[in-house]
Coordinates of N, CA and C in Angstrom, one line a residue:
M1 N 49.0 -14.0 14.6 CA 48.7 -14.5 16.0 C 47.8 -15.8 16.0
T2 N 48.3 -16.8 16.6 CA 47.5 -18.0 16.7 C 47.5 -18.5 18.1
V3 N 46.2 -18.8 18.6 CA 46.0 -19.3 19.9 C 45.2 -20.6 19.7
R4 N 45.8 -21.7 20.3 CA 45.1 -23.0 20.2 C 44.8 -23.4 21.6
L5 N 43.5 -23.5 21.9 CA 43.0 -23.8 23.2 C 42.1 -25.0 23.2
T6 N 42.4 -26.0 24.1 CA 41.5 -27.1 24.3 C 40.9 -26.9 25.6
M7 N 39.6 -27.0 25.7 CA 38.8 -26.8 27.0 C 38.2 -28.2 27.2
L8 N 38.5 -28.8 28.4 CA 38.1 -30.1 28.8 C 36.9 -29.9 29.9
C9 N 35.7 -30.4 29.7 CA 34.7 -30.2 30.7 C 34.8 -31.2 31.8
A10 N 34.9 -30.7 33.1 CA 35.1 -31.5 34.2 C 33.8 -31.5 35.0
S11 N 32.8 -30.9 34.5 CA 31.5 -30.8 35.3 C 30.5 -31.7 34.9
A12 N 29.5 -32.0 35.8 CA 28.4 -32.8 35.4 C 27.5 -32.2 34.4
A13 N 26.9 -33.0 33.6 CA 25.9 -32.4 32.7 C 24.8 -31.5 33.2
E14 N 24.6 -30.5 32.6 CA 23.6 -29.5 33.1 C 22.2 -29.9 32.6
G15 N 21.2 -29.5 33.4 CA 19.9 -29.8 33.0 C 19.3 -31.0 33.8
G16 N 18.0 -31.1 33.8 CA 17.5 -32.2 34.6 C 16.9 -31.7 35.9
H17 N 15.9 -32.3 36.4 CA 15.3 -31.8 37.7 C 16.2 -32.1 38.9
D18 N 17.1 -33.0 38.8 CA 17.9 -33.3 39.9 C 19.3 -32.6 39.9
R19 N 19.3 -31.7 38.9 CA 20.6 -30.9 38.8 C 20.9 -30.0 40.0
I20 N 22.1 -30.0 40.5 CA 22.4 -29.2 41.6 C 23.1 -27.9 41.2
F21 N 22.8 -26.8 41.5 CA 23.4 -25.6 41.1 C 24.8 -25.6 41.6
G22 N 25.8 -25.4 40.8 CA 27.2 -25.4 41.3 C 27.8 -26.8 41.3
G23 N 26.9 -27.8 40.8 CA 27.5 -29.1 40.9 C 27.7 -29.7 42.1
G24 N 28.8 -30.6 42.2 CA 29.0 -31.3 43.5 C 30.2 -32.1 43.3
A25 N 30.5 -33.0 44.2 CA 31.6 -33.9 44.1 C 31.4 -34.8 42.9
A26 N 32.4 -35.1 42.2 CA 32.4 -36.0 41.1 C 32.1 -37.4 41.6
S27 N 31.3 -38.1 40.9 CA 31.0 -39.5 41.3 C 32.2 -40.4 40.9
E28 N 32.3 -41.6 41.4 CA 33.3 -42.6 41.1 C 33.2 -42.9 39.6
R29 N 32.1 -43.1 39.1 CA 31.8 -43.4 37.7 C 32.3 -42.3 36.8
R30 N 32.0 -41.0 37.2 CA 32.4 -39.9 36.4 C 33.9 -39.7 36.4
R31 N 34.5 -40.0 37.6 CA 36.0 -39.8 37.6 C 36.7 -40.8 36.8
H32 N 36.1 -42.0 36.5 CA 36.8 -43.1 35.9 C 36.3 -43.2 34.4
E33 N 35.7 -42.2 33.9 CA 35.2 -42.3 32.5 C 36.4 -42.5 31.5
P34 N 36.2 -43.2 30.5 CA 37.3 -43.3 29.5 C 37.7 -42.1 29.0
G35 N 39.0 -41.9 28.8 CA 39.5 -40.7 28.3 C 39.8 -39.6 29.3
V36 N 39.5 -39.9 30.6 CA 39.8 -39.0 31.7 C 40.8 -39.6 32.6
A37 N 40.3 -40.6 33.4 CA 41.2 -41.2 34.3 C 42.4 -42.0 33.7
T38 N 42.3 -42.4 32.5 CA 43.4 -43.2 31.9 C 44.3 -42.3 31.0
A39 N 44.0 -41.0 30.9 CA 44.7 -40.2 29.9 C 46.1 -39.8 30.4
A40 N 47.0 -39.6 29.5 CA 48.4 -39.2 29.9 C 48.6 -37.8 29.6
P41 N 49.5 -37.1 30.3 CA 49.7 -35.7 30.2 C 50.4 -35.3 28.9
P42 N 49.8 -34.5 28.0 CA 50.4 -34.0 26.8 C 51.3 -32.8 27.1
P43 N 52.2 -32.5 26.2 CA 53.1 -31.4 26.4 C 52.4 -30.0 26.0
Y44 N 51.5 -29.6 26.8 CA 50.8 -28.3 26.4 C 51.7 -27.1 26.9
L45 N 51.6 -26.1 26.1 CA 52.4 -24.9 26.5 C 52.0 -24.3 27.9
L46 N 50.7 -24.4 28.1 CA 50.1 -23.9 29.4 C 48.9 -24.8 29.8
V47 N 48.8 -25.2 31.1 CA 47.8 -26.0 31.6 C 47.1 -25.3 32.7
L48 N 45.9 -25.0 32.5 CA 45.1 -24.2 33.6 C 43.8 -25.1 34.0
R49 N 43.3 -24.7 35.1 CA 42.1 -25.4 35.5 C 41.2 -24.4 36.4
G50 N 39.9 -24.7 36.5 CA 39.1 -24.0 37.3 C 39.4 -24.3 38.8
P51 N 39.1 -23.4 39.6 CA 39.4 -23.5 41.0 C 38.6 -24.6 41.8
S52 N 37.6 -25.1 41.2 CA 36.7 -26.1 42.0 C 37.5 -27.4 42.2
A53 N 37.0 -28.0 43.3 CA 37.6 -29.4 43.6 C 37.3 -30.4 42.4
R54 N 36.3 -30.3 41.7 CA 35.9 -31.1 40.6 C 37.0 -31.0 39.5
C55 N 37.4 -29.7 39.2 CA 38.5 -29.5 38.2 C 39.8 -30.0 38.7
A56 N 40.1 -29.9 40.1 CA 41.3 -30.4 40.6 C 41.3 -31.9 40.5
R57 N 40.3 -32.6 40.7 CA 40.2 -34.0 40.6 C 40.5 -34.6 39.2
T58 N 39.9 -33.8 38.2 CA 40.1 -34.2 36.9 C 41.7 -34.0 36.5
A59 N 42.2 -32.9 36.9 CA 43.7 -32.8 36.6 C 44.5 -33.9 37.3
E60 N 44.1 -34.3 38.5 CA 44.8 -35.3 39.2 C 44.6 -36.6 38.5
A61 N 43.4 -36.9 38.0 CA 43.1 -38.1 37.3 C 44.0 -38.2 36.0
L62 N 44.2 -37.0 35.4 CA 45.1 -36.9 34.1 C 46.6 -37.0 34.5
A63 N 46.8 -36.9 35.8 CA 48.3 -36.9 36.3 C 49.1 -35.7 35.7
I64 N 48.4 -34.6 35.6 CA 49.0 -33.4 35.2 C 48.9 -32.3 36.3
Q65 N 49.8 -31.4 36.3 CA 49.8 -30.2 37.2 C 49.2 -29.0 36.4
A66 N 48.1 -28.6 36.9 CA 47.3 -27.5 36.3 C 47.3 -26.4 37.2
T67 N 47.5 -25.2 36.7 CA 47.5 -24.0 37.5 C 46.1 -23.4 37.7
P68 N 45.6 -23.3 38.9 CA 44.3 -22.8 39.1 C 44.1 -21.4 38.6
D69 N 43.0 -21.1 37.9 CA 42.8 -19.8 37.4 C 41.4 -19.4 37.8
D70 N 41.2 -18.3 38.5 CA 39.9 -17.9 39.0 C 39.0 -17.5 37.9
A71 N 39.6 -17.1 36.8 CA 38.6 -16.7 35.7 C 37.9 -17.8 35.1
L72 N 38.4 -19.1 35.4 CA 37.7 -20.3 34.9 C 36.7 -20.8 35.9
R73 N 36.3 -20.1 36.9 CA 35.4 -20.6 37.9 C 34.0 -20.7 37.3
D74 N 33.2 -21.5 37.9 CA 31.8 -21.8 37.4 C 31.0 -20.5 37.6
L75 N 29.8 -20.5 37.0 CA 28.9 -19.4 37.2 C 28.6 -19.2 38.7
D76 N 28.6 -18.1 39.2 CA 28.3 -17.8 40.6 C 26.7 -17.9 40.8
Y77 N 26.3 -19.0 41.5 CA 24.8 -19.2 41.6 C 24.2 -18.5 42.9
G78 N 25.1 -17.8 43.6 CA 24.5 -17.0 44.7 C 23.9 -17.9 45.7
A79 N 22.7 -17.5 46.1 CA 21.9 -18.2 47.1 C 21.4 -19.6 46.7
W80 N 21.5 -19.9 45.4 CA 21.1 -21.2 44.9 C 22.1 -22.2 44.9
A81 N 23.4 -21.9 45.2 CA 24.5 -22.8 45.1 C 24.3 -24.0 46.1
G82 N 24.4 -25.2 45.5 CA 24.2 -26.4 46.2 C 22.8 -26.8 46.4
R83 N 21.9 -26.1 45.8 CA 20.5 -26.5 45.8 C 20.1 -27.1 44.5
S84 N 19.0 -27.9 44.5 CA 18.5 -28.5 43.2 C 17.6 -27.6 42.5
V85 N 17.5 -27.9 41.2 CA 16.6 -27.1 40.3 C 15.2 -27.4 40.8
Q86 N 14.9 -28.6 41.3 CA 13.6 -29.0 41.7 C 13.1 -28.1 43.0
D87 N 14.1 -27.9 43.9 CA 13.8 -27.1 45.0 C 13.6 -25.7 44.7
I88 N 14.4 -25.1 43.8 CA 14.2 -23.7 43.4 C 13.0 -23.5 42.6
A89 N 12.6 -24.5 41.8 CA 11.3 -24.4 41.0 C 10.1 -24.3 41.9
A90 N 10.2 -25.0 43.0 CA 9.0 -25.0 44.0 C 9.0 -23.8 44.8
E91 N 10.2 -23.2 45.1 CA 10.4 -22.1 46.0 C 10.2 -20.7 45.3
D92 N 10.8 -20.7 44.1 CA 10.9 -19.4 43.3 C 10.7 -19.7 41.9
P93 N 9.5 -20.1 41.5 CA 9.4 -20.4 40.0 C 9.6 -19.3 39.1
H94 N 9.1 -18.1 39.5 CA 9.3 -16.9 38.6 C 10.7 -16.5 38.5
G95 N 11.4 -16.6 39.6 CA 12.9 -16.3 39.5 C 13.6 -17.3 38.7
L96 N 13.3 -18.6 38.8 CA 14.0 -19.6 37.9 C 13.6 -19.4 36.5
S97 N 12.3 -19.1 36.2 CA 11.9 -18.8 34.8 C 12.7 -17.7 34.2
A98 N 12.8 -16.6 35.0 CA 13.6 -15.4 34.5 C 15.0 -15.8 34.2
W99 N 15.6 -16.5 35.2 CA 17.0 -16.9 34.9 C 17.2 -17.8 33.7
L100 N 16.2 -18.7 33.4 CA 16.4 -19.5 32.3 C 16.1 -18.8 30.9
T101 N 15.5 -17.7 31.0 CA 15.1 -17.0 29.7 C 15.8 -15.7 29.5
D102 N 16.3 -15.1 30.5 CA 16.9 -13.8 30.4 C 18.4 -13.8 30.8
P103 N 19.4 -13.6 29.8 CA 20.7 -13.7 30.2 C 21.3 -12.6 31.1
D104 N 20.4 -11.6 31.4 CA 20.8 -10.5 32.3 C 20.2 -10.8 33.7
A105 N 19.4 -11.7 33.9 CA 18.7 -12.0 35.2 C 19.7 -12.7 36.2
A106 N 19.6 -12.3 37.4 CA 20.4 -13.0 38.5 C 19.5 -13.0 39.7
P107 N 18.4 -13.7 39.7 CA 17.5 -13.7 40.9 C 18.1 -14.4 42.1
H108 N 19.2 -15.1 41.9 CA 19.9 -15.7 43.0 C 20.8 -14.8 43.7
G109 N 21.0 -13.7 43.2 CA 22.1 -12.7 43.8 C 23.5 -13.0 43.4
G110 N 23.7 -13.9 42.5 CA 25.0 -14.1 42.0 C 25.3 -13.4 40.7
E111 N 25.8 -14.3 39.7 CA 26.2 -13.8 38.4 C 25.3 -14.1 37.4
S112 N 25.0 -13.2 36.5 CA 24.1 -13.4 35.3 C 25.0 -14.2 34.2
V113 N 24.3 -14.8 33.4 CA 24.9 -15.5 32.1 C 25.7 -14.4 31.4
R114 N 25.1 -13.3 31.2 CA 25.9 -12.2 30.4 C 27.2 -11.8 31.0
R115 N 27.2 -11.7 32.4 CA 28.4 -11.4 33.1 C 29.4 -12.5 33.0
L116 N 28.9 -13.7 33.1 CA 29.8 -14.9 32.8 C 30.5 -14.8 31.4
C117 N 29.7 -14.5 30.4 CA 30.1 -14.5 29.0 C 31.2 -13.3 28.9
R118 N 30.9 -12.2 29.5 CA 31.9 -11.1 29.5 C 33.3 -11.5 30.2
R119 N 33.1 -12.1 31.4 CA 34.3 -12.6 32.0 C 35.2 -13.6 31.2
T120 N 34.4 -14.5 30.6 CA 35.1 -15.5 29.8 C 35.8 -14.9 28.5
A121 N 35.0 -14.0 27.9 CA 35.6 -13.4 26.6 C 36.9 -12.5 27.0
A122 N 36.8 -11.9 28.1 CA 38.0 -11.2 28.5 C 39.2 -12.1 28.8
W123 N 38.9 -13.3 29.4 CA 40.0 -14.3 29.6 C 40.5 -14.9 28.2
L124 N 39.7 -15.2 27.3 CA 40.0 -15.6 26.0 C 40.9 -14.5 25.3
G125 N 40.6 -13.2 25.5 CA 41.3 -12.2 24.8 C 42.8 -12.0 25.4
A126 N 42.9 -12.5 26.6 CA 44.3 -12.4 27.3 C 45.2 -13.6 27.1
L127 N 44.6 -14.7 26.5 CA 45.5 -15.9 26.3 C 46.7 -15.5 25.5
P128 N 47.9 -16.1 25.8 CA 49.0 -15.8 25.0 C 49.1 -16.7 23.6
A129 N 49.5 -16.0 22.6 CA 49.7 -16.7 21.4 C 51.0 -17.5 21.4
G130 N 51.2 -18.6 20.7 CA 52.5 -19.3 20.8 C 52.4 -20.5 19.9
P131 N 53.5 -21.3 19.9 CA 53.6 -22.4 19.1 C 52.9 -23.7 19.7
G132 N 52.7 -23.6 21.0 CA 52.1 -24.7 21.6 C 50.7 -24.5 22.0
P133 N 49.9 -25.6 22.2 CA 48.5 -25.5 22.6 C 48.4 -25.3 24.1
I134 N 47.1 -24.7 24.5 CA 46.9 -24.5 25.9 C 45.7 -25.5 26.2
L135 N 45.7 -26.0 27.4 CA 44.7 -26.8 28.0 C 44.0 -26.1 29.1
A136 N 42.7 -26.1 29.2 CA 42.0 -25.5 30.3 C 40.9 -26.6 30.8
I137 N 41.1 -27.0 32.0 CA 40.1 -28.0 32.6 C 39.1 -27.0 33.4
T138 N 37.9 -27.1 32.9 CA 36.9 -26.2 33.5 C 35.5 -26.6 33.5
E139 N 34.6 -25.7 33.7 CA 33.2 -26.1 33.9 C 32.4 -26.0 32.6
A140 N 31.3 -26.7 32.5 CA 30.5 -26.6 31.3 C 30.0 -25.2 31.0
S141 N 29.7 -24.5 32.1 CA 29.2 -23.1 31.9 C 30.2 -22.2 31.2
V142 N 31.5 -22.4 31.7 CA 32.6 -21.6 31.1 C 32.8 -21.9 29.7
I143 N 32.7 -23.2 29.3 CA 32.9 -23.7 27.9 C 31.8 -23.1 27.0
R144 N 30.6 -23.1 27.5 CA 29.5 -22.5 26.9 C 29.7 -21.0 26.5
A145 N 30.2 -20.3 27.6 CA 30.4 -18.9 27.4 C 31.5 -18.7 26.4
A146 N 32.5 -19.5 26.4 CA 33.6 -19.4 25.4 C 33.1 -19.6 24.0
L147 N 32.2 -20.5 23.8 CA 31.6 -20.8 22.5 C 30.7 -19.6 22.0
V148 N 30.0 -19.0 23.0 CA 29.2 -17.8 22.6 C 30.2 -16.8 22.0
H149 N 31.3 -16.6 22.6 CA 32.2 -15.5 22.2 C 32.9 -16.0 20.8
A150 N 33.4 -17.2 20.8 CA 34.1 -17.7 19.6 C 33.2 -17.7 18.4
L151 N 32.0 -18.1 18.5 CA 31.1 -18.2 17.4 C 30.3 -17.0 17.1
S152 N 30.5 -15.9 18.0 CA 29.8 -14.7 17.9 C 28.3 -14.8 17.8
V153 N 27.8 -15.7 18.6 CA 26.3 -15.9 18.6 C 25.8 -15.1 19.8
P154 N 24.4 -14.8 19.8 CA 23.8 -14.0 20.9 C 24.0 -14.8 22.2
V155 N 24.0 -14.0 23.3 CA 24.2 -14.6 24.6 C 23.0 -15.5 24.9
R156 N 21.9 -15.2 24.4 CA 20.7 -16.0 24.6 C 20.9 -17.5 24.1
S157 N 21.9 -17.6 23.2 CA 22.2 -19.1 22.7 C 22.9 -19.9 23.7
F158 N 23.3 -19.3 24.8 CA 24.1 -20.0 25.8 C 23.5 -21.3 26.2
R159 N 22.3 -21.4 26.5 CA 21.6 -22.6 27.0 C 21.3 -23.6 25.9
Q160 N 21.5 -23.2 24.6 CA 21.3 -24.1 23.5 C 22.6 -24.8 23.1
L161 N 23.7 -24.5 23.8 CA 25.1 -25.1 23.5 C 25.3 -26.2 24.4
E162 N 25.2 -27.4 24.0 CA 25.4 -28.6 24.8 C 26.8 -28.9 25.1
V163 N 27.2 -29.0 26.3 CA 28.6 -29.4 26.6 C 28.5 -30.6 27.6
L164 N 28.9 -31.8 27.1 CA 28.8 -33.0 27.9 C 30.0 -33.2 28.8
P165 N 29.8 -33.9 29.9 CA 30.9 -34.3 30.8 C 32.1 -35.0 30.1
A166 N 33.3 -34.7 30.4 CA 34.4 -35.3 29.7 C 34.6 -35.0 28.2
S167 N 33.8 -34.0 27.7 CA 34.0 -33.6 26.3 C 35.0 -32.6 26.2
A168 N 35.5 -32.5 25.0 CA 36.6 -31.4 24.8 C 36.2 -30.5 23.6
V169 N 36.4 -29.3 23.7 CA 36.2 -28.3 22.7 C 37.5 -27.6 22.4
T170 N 37.9 -27.6 21.1 CA 39.1 -26.9 20.7 C 38.8 -25.6 20.0
L171 N 39.3 -24.5 20.5 CA 39.1 -23.2 19.9 C 40.5 -22.8 19.3
T172 N 40.4 -22.3 18.1 CA 41.7 -21.8 17.5 C 41.4 -20.5 16.9
L173 N 42.3 -19.5 17.4 CA 42.2 -18.1 17.0 C 43.4 -17.9 15.9
R174 N 43.0 -17.7 14.7 CA 44.1 -17.4 13.6 C 43.6 -16.4 12.7
D175 N 44.4 -15.4 12.5 CA 44.1 -14.2 11.6 C 42.8 -13.5 12.1
G176 N 42.6 -13.4 13.4 CA 41.5 -12.7 13.9 C 40.1 -13.5 13.9
R177 N 40.2 -14.7 13.5 CA 39.0 -15.5 13.4 C 39.1 -16.8 14.3
W178 N 38.0 -17.1 14.9 CA 38.0 -18.3 15.7 C 37.4 -19.4 14.9
S179 N 37.9 -20.6 15.1 CA 37.2 -21.8 14.6 C 37.1 -22.8 15.8
T180 N 36.1 -23.6 15.7 CA 35.9 -24.6 16.9 C 35.7 -26.0 16.4
R181 N 36.0 -26.9 17.2 CA 35.9 -28.4 17.0 C 35.6 -29.0 18.3
S182 N 34.6 -29.9 18.3 CA 34.2 -30.5 19.6 C 34.0 -32.0 19.5
G183 N 34.2 -32.7 20.5 CA 34.0 -34.2 20.5 C 34.3 -34.8 21.9
R184 N 33.8 -36.0 22.1 CA 33.9 -36.6 23.4 C 35.2 -37.5 23.4
L185 N 35.9 -37.3 24.5 CA 37.1 -38.1 24.7 C 36.8 -39.5 25.0
T186 N 37.0 -40.4 24.1 CA 36.5 -41.8 24.3 C 37.7 -42.8 24.4
V187 N 38.9 -42.3 24.0 CA 40.1 -43.1 24.2 C 41.2 -42.3 24.9
P188 N 42.2 -42.9 25.5 CA 43.2 -42.1 26.2 C 44.1 -41.4 25.3
W189 N 44.7 -40.4 25.8 CA 45.9 -39.7 25.2 C 47.0 -40.7 25.2
R190 N 47.9 -40.6 24.2 CA 49.0 -41.5 24.2 C 50.3 -40.8 23.7
W191 N 51.4 -41.3 24.2 CA 52.6 -40.6 23.8 C 53.1 -41.2 22.5
Q192 N 53.7 -40.3 21.6 CA 54.4 -40.8 20.4 C 55.7 -40.2 20.3
P193 N 56.8 -41.0 20.6 CA 58.2 -40.4 20.6 C 58.5 -39.7 19.3
A194 N 59.2 -38.6 19.4 CA 59.7 -37.8 18.3 C 60.8 -38.6 17.5
A195 N 60.9 -38.3 16.3 CA 61.8 -39.1 15.4 C 63.3 -39.0 16.0
D196 N 63.7 -37.8 16.5 CA 65.0 -37.6 16.9 C 65.2 -38.0 18.4
G197 N 64.2 -38.6 19.0 CA 64.2 -39.1 20.4 C 64.1 -38.0 21.4
S198 N 63.7 -36.8 21.0 CA 63.6 -35.7 21.9 C 62.2 -35.7 22.5
A199 N 61.7 -34.5 22.9 CA 60.4 -34.5 23.6 C 59.3 -35.1 22.8
A200 N 58.4 -35.8 23.5 CA 57.4 -36.5 22.8 C 56.3 -35.5 22.2
V201 N 55.8 -36.1 21.2 CA 54.6 -35.4 20.6 C 53.3 -36.1 21.0
T202 N 52.3 -35.4 21.4 CA 51.1 -36.1 21.9 C 50.0 -36.2 20.9
L203 N 49.4 -37.3 20.7 CA 48.3 -37.5 19.8 C 47.0 -37.7 20.6
L204 N 46.0 -36.8 20.3 CA 44.7 -36.9 21.0 C 43.7 -37.5 20.0
T205 N 43.3 -38.8 20.3 CA 42.5 -39.5 19.4 C 41.0 -39.2 19.8
M206 N 40.2 -38.7 18.9 CA 38.8 -38.4 19.1 C 37.9 -39.0 18.1
P207 N 36.6 -39.2 18.3 CA 35.7 -39.6 17.4 C 35.4 -38.5 16.4
D208 N 34.6 -38.9 15.3 CA 34.3 -37.8 14.4 C 33.6 -36.7 15.1
T209 N 34.0 -35.4 14.7 CA 33.5 -34.3 15.4 C 32.8 -33.4 14.4
R210 N 32.1 -32.4 14.9 CA 31.4 -31.5 14.1 C 32.1 -30.2 14.0
Q211 N 32.3 -29.7 12.8 CA 33.1 -28.6 12.6 C 32.1 -27.3 12.5
H212 N 32.2 -26.4 13.3 CA 31.4 -25.2 13.4 C 32.0 -24.2 12.4
P213 N 31.1 -23.4 11.7 CA 31.7 -22.4 10.8 C 32.5 -21.4 11.6
S214 N 33.6 -21.0 10.9 CA 34.4 -19.9 11.5 C 33.6 -18.6 11.8
A215 N 34.0 -17.9 12.7 CA 33.3 -16.7 13.1 C 34.3 -15.6 13.3
P216 N 34.0 -14.4 12.8 CA 34.9 -13.3 13.0 C 35.2 -13.0 14.5
H217 N 36.4 -12.7 14.9 CA 36.8 -12.5 16.3 C 36.2 -11.0 16.6
R218 N 35.5 -10.9 17.7 CA 35.1 -9.6 18.2 C 35.6 -9.4 19.5
P219 N 35.7 -8.0 19.9 CA 36.2 -7.7 21.1 C 35.3 -8.2 22.3
A220 N 35.8 -8.4 23.4 CA 35.0 -8.8 24.6 C 33.7 -7.9 24.8
M221 N 32.7 -8.6 25.2 CA 31.4 -7.9 25.3 C 31.5 -6.8 26.4
T222 N 30.8 -5.8 26.2 CA 30.7 -4.7 27.3 C 29.3 -4.5 27.7

């Protein structure tokens, strides 16, 4: 059984005092970053996206049709959605501190990091194996959760996994083991015609990437 999944981050970078929980509309600069707005649609077996407008815009910029998948939705920030970290820090510093340090905390009344990781692990476990790759356009939080599962690291590592805007992470499940590869999309996808003139084969050009150690596949967290 082999699953090849590329996860493309469509969300703004997390962190910073001006960060808005749940993100917001993508800026013009962000929508036209190299490797996103100029990319061409590759022949993926399956193309999915998060339900947010941000993910929809990214799919539109790529000129591909992606099926919305609710399992790829961002972390539910509850009452904090749409508010800045700075505002929450001033209003509820203890709640913010708990949320930043405890993966089971949900002071906003929404979803805890652990619940997000469980949801994402269940989604990964349900992906179909096949000869073609899968593309998922989603949020940084979902990609972090996927890495927690694929690398079999503690959920507390969630915030130490950096996922940049317009970056891509490729997860491959083979013989029960996940391997990961990550890098920033800096040049467009391009089409390479097949030798027999049939369906094109897509080349995704990326800069040097960091290869994470393979980690044994584990069942979804309970």
